[in-house]
Amino acid sequence: VLEDRVALIGSLRPLAEVQVMSKIAGRIEKITVDVGDPVRRGELIAQVEDREILQQIQQAEASISVARASIQQREAELANYTRQVRRYRDLHEQYLISRQDLDEVVTRQQTSEAQLELSKAQLRQSEANLAQDKINLENTRSYAPMDGLVGKRFLHPGALVSANTPIVNLVDLRTLRMIVNMVERDIVRVGRGA
């Protein structure tokens, strides 16, 4: 039996490899894994300090409370001006007040309506700020996007990061590919096999 063998040198690389990155700038508070540790998809890898964002959430919640109170105040004012306009119209129709007096009350009612709309817009703005702050809070945590092993760790707790700074490299060693450099004449002699 004759065998034709080709000796080649190559390297094995994981088919799936990903860098877990920070989504937000800040100081790394903790990294929960080290090189060689197995991780599961969705597992917490690292966390950036979140005290400032938690404070922003409290401010946004307070702004929402202020805006809601402002809306209640503006609604009460508008209801009062609406009643006044009705009374002043009746009085004007009976020629007991001047047109100018009626116009002044109507203007105050319209101003009150505009202030109510402004308060409602401020509430929507505060709610949007709160939603953004909650997204930023979630972005302080970096999770494993796949099952695998920690191949490299780039940072340690206390390090300053910007958005998209790599924290760790994850590799999935369940499926590997072999990278081999060979001369052209040997390609026809190589195929899949043991």
N, CA and C atoms as an extended XYZ file, in Angstrom:
582
Properties=species:S:1:pos:R:3:atomname:S:1:resname:S:1:resid:I:1 pbc="F F F"
N         0.853       -1.173        0.000 N   VAL     1
C         0.000        0.000        0.000 CA  VAL     1
C         0.892        1.226        0.000 C   VAL     1
N         0.646        2.087       -0.950 N   LEU     2
C         1.387        3.342       -1.038 CA  LEU     2
C         0.536        4.465       -0.469 C   LEU     2
N         1.171        5.321        0.279 N   GLU     3
C         0.487        6.495        0.830 CA  GLU     3
C         1.186        7.736        0.353 C   GLU     3
N         0.419        8.732        0.068 N   ASP     4
C         0.969       10.026       -0.310 CA  ASP     4
C         0.619       10.995        0.804 C   ASP     4
N         1.602       11.455        1.529 N   ARG     5
C         1.367       12.343        2.660 CA  ARG     5
C         1.989       13.704        2.402 C   ARG     5
N         1.313       14.705        2.932 N   VAL     6
C         1.828       16.068        2.899 CA  VAL     6
C         1.820       16.567        4.332 C   VAL     6
N         2.944       17.008        4.833 N   ALA     7
C         3.024       17.557        6.187 CA  ALA     7
C         2.845       19.074        6.094 C   ALA     7
N         1.859       19.565        6.814 N   LEU     8
C         1.554       20.993        6.791 CA  LEU     8
C         1.489       21.534        8.211 C   LEU     8
N         1.818       22.786        8.338 N   ILE     9
C         1.716       23.461        9.630 CA  ILE     9
C         0.590       24.478        9.527 C   ILE     9
N        -0.272       24.498       10.511 N   GLY    10
C        -1.393       25.431       10.489 CA  GLY    10
C        -1.802       25.815       11.899 C   GLY    10
N        -2.870       26.524       11.962 N   SER    11
C        -3.387       26.919       13.275 CA  SER    11
C        -4.894       26.708       13.297 C   SER    11
N        -5.397       26.383       14.485 N   LEU    12
C        -6.834       26.207       14.666 CA  LEU    12
C        -7.413       27.513       15.184 C   LEU    12
N        -8.492       27.916       14.557 N   ARG    13
C        -9.170       29.152       14.957 CA  ARG    13
C       -10.636       28.837       15.203 C   ARG    13
N       -11.223       29.507       16.182 N   PRO    14
C       -12.658       29.291       16.406 CA  PRO    14
C       -13.467       29.847       15.245 C   PRO    14
N       -14.538       29.170       14.911 N   LEU    15
C       -15.411       29.645       13.842 CA  LEU    15
C       -16.168       30.893       14.299 C   LEU    15
N       -16.547       30.925       15.566 N   ALA    16
C       -17.256       32.082       16.131 CA  ALA    16
C       -16.367       32.753       17.168 C   ALA    16
N       -16.159       34.042       16.987 N   GLU    17
C       -15.331       34.825       17.898 CA  GLU    17
C       -15.902       36.239       17.923 C   GLU    17
N       -16.016       36.822       19.111 N   VAL    18
C       -16.604       38.160       19.222 CA  VAL    18
C       -15.932       38.929       20.359 C   VAL    18
N       -15.810       40.231       20.154 N   GLN    19
C       -15.320       41.093       21.222 CA  GLN    19
C       -16.518       41.720       21.917 C   GLN    19
N       -16.566       41.576       23.229 N   VAL    20
C       -17.611       42.220       24.021 CA  VAL    20
C       -17.101       43.623       24.333 C   VAL    20
N       -17.911       44.625       23.963 N   MET    21
C       -17.481       46.013       24.097 CA  MET    21
C       -18.407       46.784       25.019 C   MET    21
N       -17.873       47.877       25.537 N   SER    22
C       -18.676       48.803       26.328 CA  SER    22
C       -19.564       49.595       25.383 C   SER    22
N       -20.812       49.800       25.781 N   LYS    23
C       -21.728       50.597       24.962 CA  LYS    23
C       -21.720       52.061       25.381 C   LYS    23
N       -21.034       52.361       26.479 N   ILE    24
C       -21.100       53.700       27.048 CA  ILE    24
C       -19.736       54.056       27.657 C   ILE    24
N       -19.437       55.330       27.700 N   ALA    25
C       -18.171       55.785       28.292 CA  ALA    25
C       -18.298       55.826       29.810 C   ALA    25
N       -17.195       55.537       30.484 N   GLY    26
C       -17.177       55.601       31.947 CA  GLY    26
C       -16.036       54.771       32.506 C   GLY    26
N       -16.092       54.551       33.811 N   ARG    27
C       -15.068       53.769       34.504 CA  ARG    27
C       -15.617       52.369       34.761 C   ARG    27
N       -14.834       51.362       34.416 N   ILE    28
C       -15.243       49.972       34.644 CA  ILE    28
C       -15.356       49.736       36.155 C   ILE    28
N       -16.540       49.332       36.584 N   GLU    29
C       -16.764       49.052       37.999 CA  GLU    29
C       -16.398       47.608       38.327 C   GLU    29
N       -16.814       46.701       37.440 N   LYS    30
C       -16.471       45.298       37.680 CA  LYS    30
C       -16.449       44.535       36.364 C   LYS    30
N       -15.583       43.519       36.348 N   ILE    31
C       -15.538       42.551       35.254 CA  ILE    31
C       -15.695       41.192       35.920 C   ILE    31
N       -16.680       40.436       35.480 N   THR    32
C       -17.052       39.214       36.191 CA  THR    32
C       -16.357       37.961       35.666 C   THR    32
N       -15.540       38.097       34.616 N   VAL    33
C       -14.906       36.917       34.018 CA  VAL    33
C       -13.407       37.158       33.845 C   VAL    33
N       -12.690       36.057       33.653 N   ASP    34
C       -11.253       36.131       33.382 CA  ASP    34
C       -10.929       35.168       32.245 C   ASP    34
N        -9.718       35.224       31.758 N   VAL    35
C        -9.291       34.384       30.637 CA  VAL    35
C        -9.526       32.911       30.974 C   VAL    35
N       -10.154       32.199       30.041 N   GLY    36
C       -10.423       30.776       30.216 CA  GLY    36
C       -11.760       30.457       30.836 C   GLY    36
N       -12.447       31.443       31.383 N   ASP    37
C       -13.745       31.196       32.017 CA  ASP    37
C       -14.807       30.867       30.962 C   ASP    37
N       -15.628       29.859       31.224 N   PRO    38
C       -16.763       29.610       30.325 CA  PRO    38
C       -17.864       30.626       30.618 C   PRO    38
N       -18.546       31.080       29.582 N   VAL    39
C       -19.660       32.009       29.754 CA  VAL    39
C       -20.864       31.515       28.963 C   VAL    39
N       -22.037       31.874       29.452 N   ARG    40
C       -23.288       31.537       28.775 CA  ARG    40
C       -23.849       32.797       28.128 C   ARG    40
N       -24.557       32.623       27.055 N   ARG    41
C       -25.198       33.762       26.373 CA  ARG    41
C       -26.071       34.518       27.377 C   ARG    41
N       -25.943       35.852       27.409 N   GLY    42
C       -26.731       36.684       28.311 CA  GLY    42
C       -26.096       36.903       29.668 C   GLY    42
N       -24.973       36.247       29.944 N   GLU    43
C       -24.294       36.396       31.230 CA  GLU    43
C       -23.618       37.763       31.305 C   GLU    43
N       -23.684       38.394       32.486 N   LEU    44
C       -23.038       39.688       32.688 CA  LEU    44
C       -21.527       39.524       32.603 C   LEU    44
N       -20.902       40.332       31.756 N   ILE    45
C       -19.446       40.298       31.579 CA  ILE    45
C       -18.795       41.439       32.346 C   ILE    45
N       -19.335       42.654       32.194 N   ALA    46
C       -18.728       43.830       32.825 CA  ALA    46
C       -19.793       44.881       33.078 C   ALA    46
N       -19.467       45.795       34.009 N   GLN    47
C       -20.373       46.901       34.301 CA  GLN    47
C       -19.576       48.180       34.469 C   GLN    47
N       -20.065       49.240       33.831 N   VAL    48
C       -19.502       50.581       33.978 CA  VAL    48
C       -20.232       51.247       35.138 C   VAL    48
N       -19.543       52.127       35.876 N   GLU    49
C       -20.182       52.829       36.993 CA  GLU    49
C       -21.466       53.488       36.531 C   GLU    49
N       -22.511       53.399       37.379 N   ASP    50
C       -23.819       53.902       36.972 CA  ASP    50
C       -24.411       54.930       37.932 C   ASP    50
N       -23.635       55.391       38.915 N   ARG    51
C       -24.183       56.331       39.907 CA  ARG    51
C       -24.713       57.608       39.256 C   ARG    51
N       -23.982       58.146       38.306 N   GLU    52
C       -24.396       59.387       37.639 CA  GLU    52
C       -25.697       59.183       36.858 C   GLU    52
N       -25.814       58.047       36.203 N   ILE    53
C       -27.023       57.771       35.433 CA  ILE    53
C       -28.211       57.545       36.364 C   ILE    53
N       -27.983       56.880       37.503 N   LEU    54
C       -29.060       56.705       38.481 CA  LEU    54
C       -29.548       58.063       38.984 C   LEU    54
N       -28.614       59.007       39.173 N   GLN    55
C       -28.990       60.359       39.591 CA  GLN    55
C       -29.810       61.054       38.498 C   GLN    55
N       -29.422       60.854       37.243 N   GLN    56
C       -30.172       61.439       36.131 CA  GLN    56
C       -31.585       60.861       36.062 C   GLN    56
N       -31.727       59.578       36.381 N   ILE    57
C       -33.051       58.954       36.402 CA  ILE    57
C       -33.916       59.586       37.493 C   ILE    57
N       -33.324       59.830       38.670 N   GLN    58
C       -34.083       60.477       39.745 CA  GLN    58
C       -34.511       61.888       39.331 C   GLN    58
N       -33.617       62.612       38.664 N   GLN    59
C       -33.961       63.958       38.191 CA  GLN    59
C       -35.083       63.903       37.163 C   GLN    59
N       -35.018       62.941       36.250 N   ALA    60
C       -36.057       62.814       35.227 CA  ALA    60
C       -37.394       62.457       35.866 C   ALA    60
N       -37.382       61.581       36.867 N   GLU    61
C       -38.622       61.226       37.564 CA  GLU    61
C       -39.203       62.433       38.289 C   GLU    61
N       -38.330       63.254       38.890 N   ALA    62
C       -38.800       64.473       39.556 CA  ALA    62
C       -39.374       65.447       38.535 C   ALA    62
N       -38.738       65.551       37.376 N   SER    63
C       -39.241       66.437       36.318 CA  SER    63
C       -40.622       65.988       35.852 C   SER    63
N       -40.836       64.697       35.796 N   ILE    64
C       -42.158       64.176       35.412 CA  ILE    64
C       -43.197       64.562       36.455 C   ILE    64
N       -42.845       64.439       37.734 N   SER    65
C       -43.784       64.832       38.799 CA  SER    65
C       -44.106       66.317       38.721 C   SER    65
N       -43.095       67.153       38.477 N   VAL    66
C       -43.312       68.598       38.350 CA  VAL    66
C       -44.212       68.889       37.152 C   VAL    66
N       -43.946       68.228       36.032 N   ALA    67
C       -44.751       68.458       34.829 CA  ALA    67
C       -46.201       68.034       35.046 C   ALA    67
N       -46.421       66.917       35.750 N   ARG    68
C       -47.797       66.472       36.023 CA  ARG    68
C       -48.524       67.468       36.929 C   ARG    68
N       -47.815       67.975       37.943 N   ALA    69
C       -48.417       68.975       38.828 CA  ALA    69
C       -48.729       70.250       38.053 C   ALA    69
N       -47.834       70.626       37.150 N   SER    70
C       -48.055       71.812       36.325 CA  SER    70
C       -49.275       71.637       35.432 C   SER    70
N       -49.454       70.437       34.895 N   ILE    71
C       -50.625       70.158       34.057 CA  ILE    71
C       -51.906       70.302       34.874 C   ILE    71
N       -51.906       69.763       36.093 N   GLN    72
C       -53.095       69.884       36.947 CA  GLN    72
C       -53.404       71.357       37.226 C   GLN    72
N       -52.357       72.138       37.508 N   GLN    73
C       -52.547       73.559       37.774 CA  GLN    73
C       -53.107       74.266       36.540 C   GLN    73
N       -52.527       73.975       35.377 N   ARG    74
C       -52.973       74.624       34.126 CA  ARG    74
C       -54.400       74.209       33.771 C   ARG    74
N       -54.760       72.950       34.031 N   GLU    75
C       -56.129       72.509       33.763 CA  GLU    75
C       -57.128       73.247       34.647 C   GLU    75
N       -56.756       73.436       35.928 N   ALA    76
C       -57.642       74.166       36.848 CA  ALA    76
C       -57.784       75.622       36.402 C   ALA    76
N       -56.673       76.243       36.010 N   GLU    77
C       -56.723       77.630       35.531 CA  GLU    77
C       -57.583       77.734       34.277 C   GLU    77
N       -57.406       76.792       33.352 N   LEU    78
C       -58.169       76.822       32.108 CA  LEU    78
C       -59.668       76.656       32.381 C   LEU    78
N       -60.026       75.759       33.294 N   ALA    79
C       -61.441       75.569       33.640 CA  ALA    79
C       -62.011       76.863       34.225 C   ALA    79
N       -61.227       77.527       35.060 N   ASN    80
C       -61.680       78.800       35.643 CA  ASN    80
C       -61.868       79.858       34.563 C   ASN    80
N       -60.909       79.992       33.653 N   TYR    81
C       -61.030       80.993       32.587 CA  TYR    81
C       -62.178       80.654       31.634 C   TYR    81
N       -62.414       79.384       31.403 N   THR    82
C       -63.522       78.979       30.538 CA  THR    82
C       -64.853       79.411       31.163 C   THR    82
N       -64.989       79.214       32.473 N   ARG    83
C       -66.205       79.663       33.165 CA  ARG    83
C       -66.330       81.189       33.104 C   ARG    83
N       -65.214       81.877       33.293 N   GLN    84
C       -65.234       83.346       33.234 CA  GLN    84
C       -65.644       83.845       31.850 C   GLN    84
N       -65.127       83.187       30.805 N   VAL    85
C       -65.482       83.600       29.445 CA  VAL    85
C       -66.989       83.457       29.232 C   VAL    85
N       -67.565       82.367       29.700 N   ARG    86
C       -69.018       82.171       29.567 CA  ARG    86
C       -69.792       83.283       30.280 C   ARG    86
N       -69.373       83.580       31.515 N   ARG    87
C       -70.038       84.646       32.280 CA  ARG    87
C       -69.877       86.004       31.587 C   ARG    87
N       -68.658       86.291       31.134 N   TYR    88
C       -68.399       87.586       30.490 CA  TYR    88
C       -69.165       87.708       29.175 C   TYR    88
N       -69.321       86.599       28.444 N   ARG    89
C       -70.120       86.655       27.201 CA  ARG    89
C       -71.577       86.991       27.523 C   ARG    89
N       -72.111       86.334       28.562 N   ASP    90
C       -73.489       86.628       28.972 CA  ASP    90
C       -73.623       88.101       29.372 C   ASP    90
N       -72.645       88.583       30.148 N   LEU    91
C       -72.685       89.981       30.578 CA  LEU    91
C       -72.529       90.930       29.396 C   LEU    91
N       -71.696       90.550       28.433 N   HIS    92
C       -71.486       91.395       27.256 CA  HIS    92
C       -72.762       91.457       26.399 C   HIS    92
N       -73.426       90.301       26.283 N   GLU    93
C       -74.675       90.274       25.506 CA  GLU    93
C       -75.756       91.148       26.153 C   GLU    93
N       -75.659       91.328       27.450 N   GLN    94
C       -76.615       92.178       28.169 CA  GLN    94
C       -76.100       93.624       28.265 C   GLN    94
N       -74.994       93.906       27.608 N   TYR    95
C       -74.373       95.227       27.581 CA  TYR    95
C       -73.971       95.723       28.974 C   TYR    95
N       -73.574       94.761       29.841 N   LEU    96
C       -73.150       95.138       31.186 CA  LEU    96
C       -71.636       95.315       31.298 C   LEU    96
N       -70.881       94.750       30.322 N   ILE    97
C       -69.423       94.953       30.277 CA  ILE    97
C       -69.021       95.304       28.863 C   ILE    97
N       -67.842       95.887       28.751 N   SER    98
C       -67.368       96.301       27.424 CA  SER    98
C       -66.772       95.111       26.668 C   SER    98
N       -66.614       95.293       25.363 N   ARG    99
C       -65.994       94.268       24.518 CA  ARG    99
C       -64.543       94.050       24.944 C   ARG    99
N       -63.892       95.112       25.381 N   GLN   100
C       -62.496       95.024       25.825 CA  GLN   100
C       -62.372       94.103       27.038 C   GLN   100
N       -63.298       94.213       27.984 N   ASP   101
C       -63.263       93.326       29.157 CA  ASP   101
C       -63.423       91.866       28.749 C   ASP   101
N       -64.330       91.617       27.790 N   LEU   102
C       -64.532       90.249       27.294 CA  LEU   102
C       -63.276       89.762       26.578 C   LEU   102
N       -62.692       90.599       25.744 N   ASP   103
C       -61.482       90.218       25.008 CA  ASP   103
C       -60.323       89.869       25.943 C   ASP   103
N       -60.202       90.610       27.043 N   GLU   104
C       -59.130       90.334       28.009 CA  GLU   104
C       -59.293       88.942       28.625 C   GLU   104
N       -60.506       88.570       28.960 N   VAL   105
C       -60.757       87.248       29.557 CA  VAL   105
C       -60.537       86.147       28.520 C   VAL   105
N       -60.954       86.389       27.284 N   VAL   106
C       -60.738       85.401       26.217 CA  VAL   106
C       -59.239       85.216       25.984 C   VAL   106
N       -58.481       86.318       26.016 N   THR   107
C       -57.028       86.227       25.841 CA  THR   107
C       -56.393       85.425       26.980 C   THR   107
N       -56.851       85.658       28.206 N   ARG   108
C       -56.318       84.870       29.339 CA  ARG   108
C       -56.651       83.388       29.179 C   ARG   108
N       -57.847       83.085       28.661 N   GLN   109
C       -58.220       81.682       28.418 CA  GLN   109
C       -57.301       81.065       27.358 C   GLN   109
N       -57.058       81.777       26.276 N   GLN   110
C       -56.178       81.263       25.214 CA  GLN   110
C       -54.745       81.085       25.715 C   GLN   110
N       -54.298       82.039       26.538 N   THR   111
C       -52.961       81.920       27.135 CA  THR   111
C       -52.899       80.699       28.041 C   THR   111
N       -53.954       80.482       28.786 N   SER   112
C       -54.009       79.314       29.675 CA  SER   112
C       -53.988       78.014       28.873 C   SER   112
N       -54.689       77.985       27.740 N   GLU   113
C       -54.656       76.797       26.864 CA  GLU   113
C       -53.242       76.540       26.355 C   GLU   113
N       -52.558       77.605       25.953 N   ALA   114
C       -51.180       77.461       25.462 CA  ALA   114
C       -50.250       76.978       26.573 C   ALA   114
N       -50.443       77.486       27.776 N   GLN   115
C       -49.605       77.045       28.902 CA  GLN   115
C       -49.864       75.576       29.235 C   GLN   115
N       -51.125       75.161       29.093 N   LEU   116
C       -51.445       73.746       29.318 CA  LEU   116
C       -50.740       72.877       28.288 C   LEU   116
N       -50.770       73.281       27.026 N   GLU   117
C       -50.077       72.518       25.981 CA  GLU   117
C       -48.568       72.494       26.231 C   GLU   117
N       -48.024       73.605       26.688 N   LEU   118
C       -46.599       73.665       27.020 CA  LEU   118
C       -46.275       72.682       28.148 C   LEU   118
N       -47.108       72.640       29.167 N   SER   119
C       -46.884       71.708       30.285 CA  SER   119
C       -46.962       70.259       29.808 C   SER   119
N       -47.891       69.972       28.897 N   LYS   120
C       -47.997       68.612       28.352 CA  LYS   120
C       -46.755       68.260       27.532 C   LYS   120
N       -46.249       69.222       26.778 N   ALA   121
C       -45.021       68.983       26.003 CA  ALA   121
C       -43.836       68.759       26.934 C   ALA   121
N       -43.779       69.514       28.037 N   GLN   122
C       -42.691       69.321       29.012 CA  GLN   122
C       -42.778       67.941       29.653 C   GLN   122
N       -43.994       67.458       29.880 N   LEU   123
C       -44.164       66.099       30.418 CA  LEU   123
C       -43.635       65.072       29.424 C   LEU   123
N       -44.005       65.217       28.138 N   ARG   124
C       -43.514       64.275       27.123 CA  ARG   124
C       -41.989       64.324       27.035 C   ARG   124
N       -41.430       65.513       27.127 N   GLN   125
C       -39.974       65.656       27.084 CA  GLN   125
C       -39.325       64.969       28.288 C   GLN   125
N       -39.898       65.157       29.463 N   SER   126
C       -39.359       64.513       30.674 CA  SER   126
C       -39.465       62.997       30.587 C   SER   126
N       -40.565       62.506       30.027 N   GLU   127
C       -40.723       61.057       29.863 CA  GLU   127
C       -39.703       60.515       28.865 C   GLU   127
N       -39.443       61.272       27.805 N   ALA   128
C       -38.428       60.846       26.831 CA  ALA   128
C       -37.044       60.841       27.470 C   ALA   128
N       -36.749       61.840       28.294 N   ASN   129
C       -35.458       61.878       28.988 CA  ASN   129
C       -35.312       60.682       29.929 C   ASN   129
N       -36.390       60.334       30.625 N   LEU   130
C       -36.351       59.174       31.523 CA  LEU   130
C       -36.106       57.893       30.734 C   LEU   130
N       -36.782       57.753       29.603 N   ALA   131
C       -36.582       56.555       28.776 CA  ALA   131
C       -35.135       56.471       28.300 C   ALA   131
N       -34.566       57.598       27.886 N   GLN   132
C       -33.167       57.608       27.436 CA  GLN   132
C       -32.225       57.275       28.589 C   GLN   132
N       -32.500       57.809       29.767 N   ASP   133
C       -31.659       57.518       30.933 CA  ASP   133
C       -31.714       56.030       31.286 C   ASP   133
N       -32.891       55.420       31.144 N   LYS   134
C       -33.004       53.982       31.426 CA  LYS   134
C       -32.228       53.162       30.396 C   LYS   134
N       -32.232       53.611       29.141 N   ILE   135
C       -31.419       52.943       28.118 CA  ILE   135
C       -29.944       53.075       28.468 C   ILE   135
N       -29.534       54.273       28.877 N   ASN   136
C       -28.130       54.492       29.266 CA  ASN   136
C       -27.752       53.625       30.459 C   ASN   136
N       -28.682       53.457       31.406 N   LEU   137
C       -28.409       52.594       32.561 CA  LEU   137
C       -28.198       51.157       32.101 C   LEU   137
N       -29.038       50.676       31.207 N   GLU   138
C       -28.882       49.313       30.691 CA  GLU   138
C       -27.560       49.174       29.930 C   GLU   138
N       -27.154       50.242       29.248 N   ASN   139
C       -25.910       50.205       28.473 CA  ASN   139
C       -24.658       50.202       29.345 C   ASN   139
N       -24.807       50.383       30.664 N   THR   140
C       -23.633       50.281       31.545 CA  THR   140
C       -23.234       48.828       31.750 C   THR   140
N       -24.091       47.906       31.346 N   ARG   141
C       -23.814       46.483       31.517 CA  ARG   141
C       -23.532       45.853       30.153 C   ARG   141
N       -22.484       45.069       30.110 N   SER   142
C       -22.129       44.347       28.878 CA  SER   142
C       -22.360       42.856       29.122 C   SER   142
N       -23.098       42.232       28.214 N   TYR   143
C       -23.466       40.823       28.359 CA  TYR   143
C       -22.822       39.981       27.258 C   TYR   143
N       -22.669       38.701       27.542 N   ALA   144
C       -22.119       37.773       26.546 CA  ALA   144
C       -23.153       37.562       25.441 C   ALA   144
N       -22.770       37.792       24.178 N   PRO   145
C       -23.722       37.592       23.083 CA  PRO   145
C       -23.839       36.134       22.647 C   PRO   145
N       -22.963       35.260       23.190 N   MET   146
C       -22.976       33.848       22.800 CA  MET   146
C       -22.343       33.012       23.904 C   MET   146
N       -22.547       31.710       23.830 N   ASP   147
C       -21.843       30.786       24.718 CA  ASP   147
C       -20.400       30.677       24.243 C   ASP   147
N       -19.489       30.495       25.168 N   GLY   148
C       -18.103       30.324       24.766 CA  GLY   148
C       -17.152       30.449       25.942 C   GLY   148
N       -15.898       30.708       25.607 N   LEU   149
C       -14.842       30.894       26.606 CA  LEU   149
C       -14.239       32.277       26.424 C   LEU   149
N       -13.747       32.831       27.531 N   VAL   150
C       -13.050       34.114       27.459 CA  VAL   150
C       -11.658       33.832       26.914 C   VAL   150
N       -11.366       34.357       25.708 N   GLY   151
C       -10.064       34.149       25.085 CA  GLY   151
C        -9.043       35.193       25.508 C   GLY   151
N        -9.497       36.440       25.637 N   LYS   152
C        -8.621       37.534       26.056 CA  LYS   152
C        -9.418       38.473       26.942 C   LYS   152
N        -8.702       39.102       27.850 N   ARG   153
C        -9.290       40.145       28.687 CA  ARG   153
C        -8.445       41.387       28.479 C   ARG   153
N        -9.069       42.467       28.012 N   PHE   154
C        -8.334       43.670       27.651 CA  PHE   154
C        -8.246       44.687       28.780 C   PHE   154
N        -9.182       44.653       29.731 N   LEU   155
C        -9.269       45.691       30.761 CA  LEU   155
C        -9.420       45.084       32.146 C   LEU   155
N        -9.248       45.951       33.132 N   HIS   156
C        -9.449       45.586       34.528 CA  HIS   156
C       -10.349       46.628       35.176 C   HIS   156
N       -10.974       46.298       36.312 N   PRO   157
C       -11.814       47.286       36.996 CA  PRO   157
C       -11.019       48.560       37.288 C   PRO   157
N       -11.690       49.686       37.129 N   GLY   158
C       -11.055       50.981       37.346 CA  GLY   158
C       -10.608       51.646       36.050 C   GLY   158
N       -10.534       50.884       34.975 N   ALA   159
C       -10.094       51.448       33.694 CA  ALA   159
C       -11.190       52.351       33.126 C   ALA   159
N       -10.760       53.435       32.495 N   LEU   160
C       -11.697       54.313       31.798 CA  LEU   160
C       -11.926       53.770       30.394 C   LEU   160
N       -13.187       53.744       29.988 N   VAL   161
C       -13.518       53.245       28.656 CA  VAL   161
C       -14.371       54.281       27.933 C   VAL   161
N       -14.317       54.214       26.631 N   SER   162
C       -15.246       54.979       25.808 CA  SER   162
C       -16.177       53.963       25.156 C   SER   162
N       -17.187       54.465       24.488 N   ALA   163
C       -18.103       53.555       23.798 CA  ALA   163
C       -17.313       52.745       22.777 C   ALA   163
N       -17.634       51.482       22.646 N   ASN   164
C       -17.009       50.541       21.714 CA  ASN   164
C       -15.577       50.163       22.083 C   ASN   164
N       -15.201       50.317       23.342 N   THR   165
C       -13.904       49.830       23.806 CA  THR   165
C       -14.033       48.344       24.114 C   THR   165
N       -13.178       47.483       23.512 N   PRO   166
C       -13.255       46.047       23.815 CA  PRO   166
C       -12.926       45.766       25.283 C   PRO   166
N       -13.701       44.877       25.876 N   ILE   167
C       -13.468       44.484       27.272 CA  ILE   167
C       -12.881       43.082       27.320 C   ILE   167
N       -13.545       42.139       26.657 N   VAL   168
C       -13.041       40.765       26.568 CA  VAL   168
C       -13.307       40.237       25.167 C   VAL   168
N       -12.591       39.179       24.825 N   ASN   169
C       -12.787       38.475       23.561 CA  ASN   169
C       -13.362       37.101       23.900 C   ASN   169
N       -14.500       36.762       23.305 N   LEU   170
C       -15.123       35.453       23.532 CA  LEU   170
C       -14.919       34.582       22.310 C   LEU   170
N       -14.657       33.303       22.559 N   VAL   171
C       -14.490       32.348       21.472 CA  VAL   171
C       -15.380       31.133       21.734 C   VAL   171
N       -15.896       30.586       20.651 N   ASP   172
C       -16.692       29.369       20.730 CA  ASP   172
C       -15.834       28.247       20.161 C   ASP   172
N       -15.337       27.376       21.042 N   LEU   173
C       -14.418       26.317       20.626 CA  LEU   173
C       -15.127       25.029       20.220 C   LEU   173
N       -16.449       25.059       20.133 N   ARG   174
C       -17.162       23.849       19.723 CA  ARG   174
C       -16.933       23.542       18.245 C   ARG   174
N       -16.723       24.577       17.424 N   THR   175
C       -16.444       24.390       16.005 CA  THR   175
C       -15.191       25.185       15.664 C   THR   175
N       -14.188       24.482       15.169 N   LEU   176
C       -12.920       25.127       14.838 CA  LEU   176
C       -12.666       25.045       13.338 C   LEU   176
N       -11.865       25.939       12.830 N   ARG   177
C       -11.411       25.858       11.443 CA  ARG   177
C        -9.893       25.880       11.471 C   ARG   177
N        -9.317       25.180       10.514 N   MET   178
C        -7.863       25.108       10.449 CA  MET   178
C        -7.383       26.024        9.332 C   MET   178
N        -6.425       26.856        9.646 N   ILE   179
C        -5.820       27.767        8.673 CA  ILE   179
C        -4.439       27.201        8.349 C   ILE   179
N        -4.227       26.861        7.068 N   VAL   180
C        -2.971       26.234        6.636 CA  VAL   180
C        -2.466       26.979        5.398 C   VAL   180
N        -1.194       27.292        5.399 N   ASN   181
C        -0.555       27.852        4.207 CA  ASN   181
C         0.171       26.723        3.488 C   ASN   181
N        -0.037       26.622        2.168 N   MET   182
C         0.615       25.541        1.420 CA  MET   182
C         0.984       26.036        0.026 C   MET   182
N         1.873       25.304       -0.578 N   VAL   183
C         2.259       25.638       -1.944 CA  VAL   183
C         1.204       25.082       -2.900 C   VAL   183
N         1.121       25.680       -4.052 N   GLU   184
C         0.079       25.368       -5.008 CA  GLU   184
C         0.101       23.914       -5.481 C   GLU   184
N         1.253       23.353       -5.652 N   ARG   185
C         1.340       21.986       -6.180 CA  ARG   185
C         0.780       20.943       -5.212 C   ARG   185
N         0.713       21.281       -3.890 N   ASP   186
C         0.205       20.329       -2.904 CA  ASP   186
C        -1.311       20.384       -2.734 C   ASP   186
N        -1.952       21.394       -3.293 N   ILE   187
C        -3.405       21.554       -3.076 CA  ILE   187
C        -4.174       20.335       -3.594 C   ILE   187
N        -3.798       19.775       -4.734 N   VAL   188
C        -4.519       18.638       -5.290 CA  VAL   188
C        -4.329       17.392       -4.457 C   VAL   188
N        -3.315       17.357       -3.631 N   ARG   189
C        -3.028       16.173       -2.796 CA  ARG   189
C        -3.713       16.226       -1.434 C   ARG   189
N        -4.412       17.354       -1.146 N   VAL   190
C        -5.027       17.530        0.176 CA  VAL   190
C        -6.549       17.516        0.030 C   VAL   190
N        -7.189       16.827        0.921 N   GLY   191
C        -8.651       16.794        0.933 CA  GLY   191
C        -9.140       16.616        2.349 C   GLY   191
N       -10.424       16.553        2.526 N   ARG   192
C       -10.974       16.324        3.840 CA  ARG   192
C       -10.649       14.908        4.301 C   ARG   192
N       -10.417       14.786        5.543 N   GLY   193
C       -10.148       13.437        6.055 CA  GLY   193
C        -9.436       13.493        7.372 C   GLY   193
N        -9.015       12.303        7.818 N   ALA   194
C        -8.364       12.188        9.109 CA  ALA   194
C        -6.877       12.399        8.999 C   ALA   194
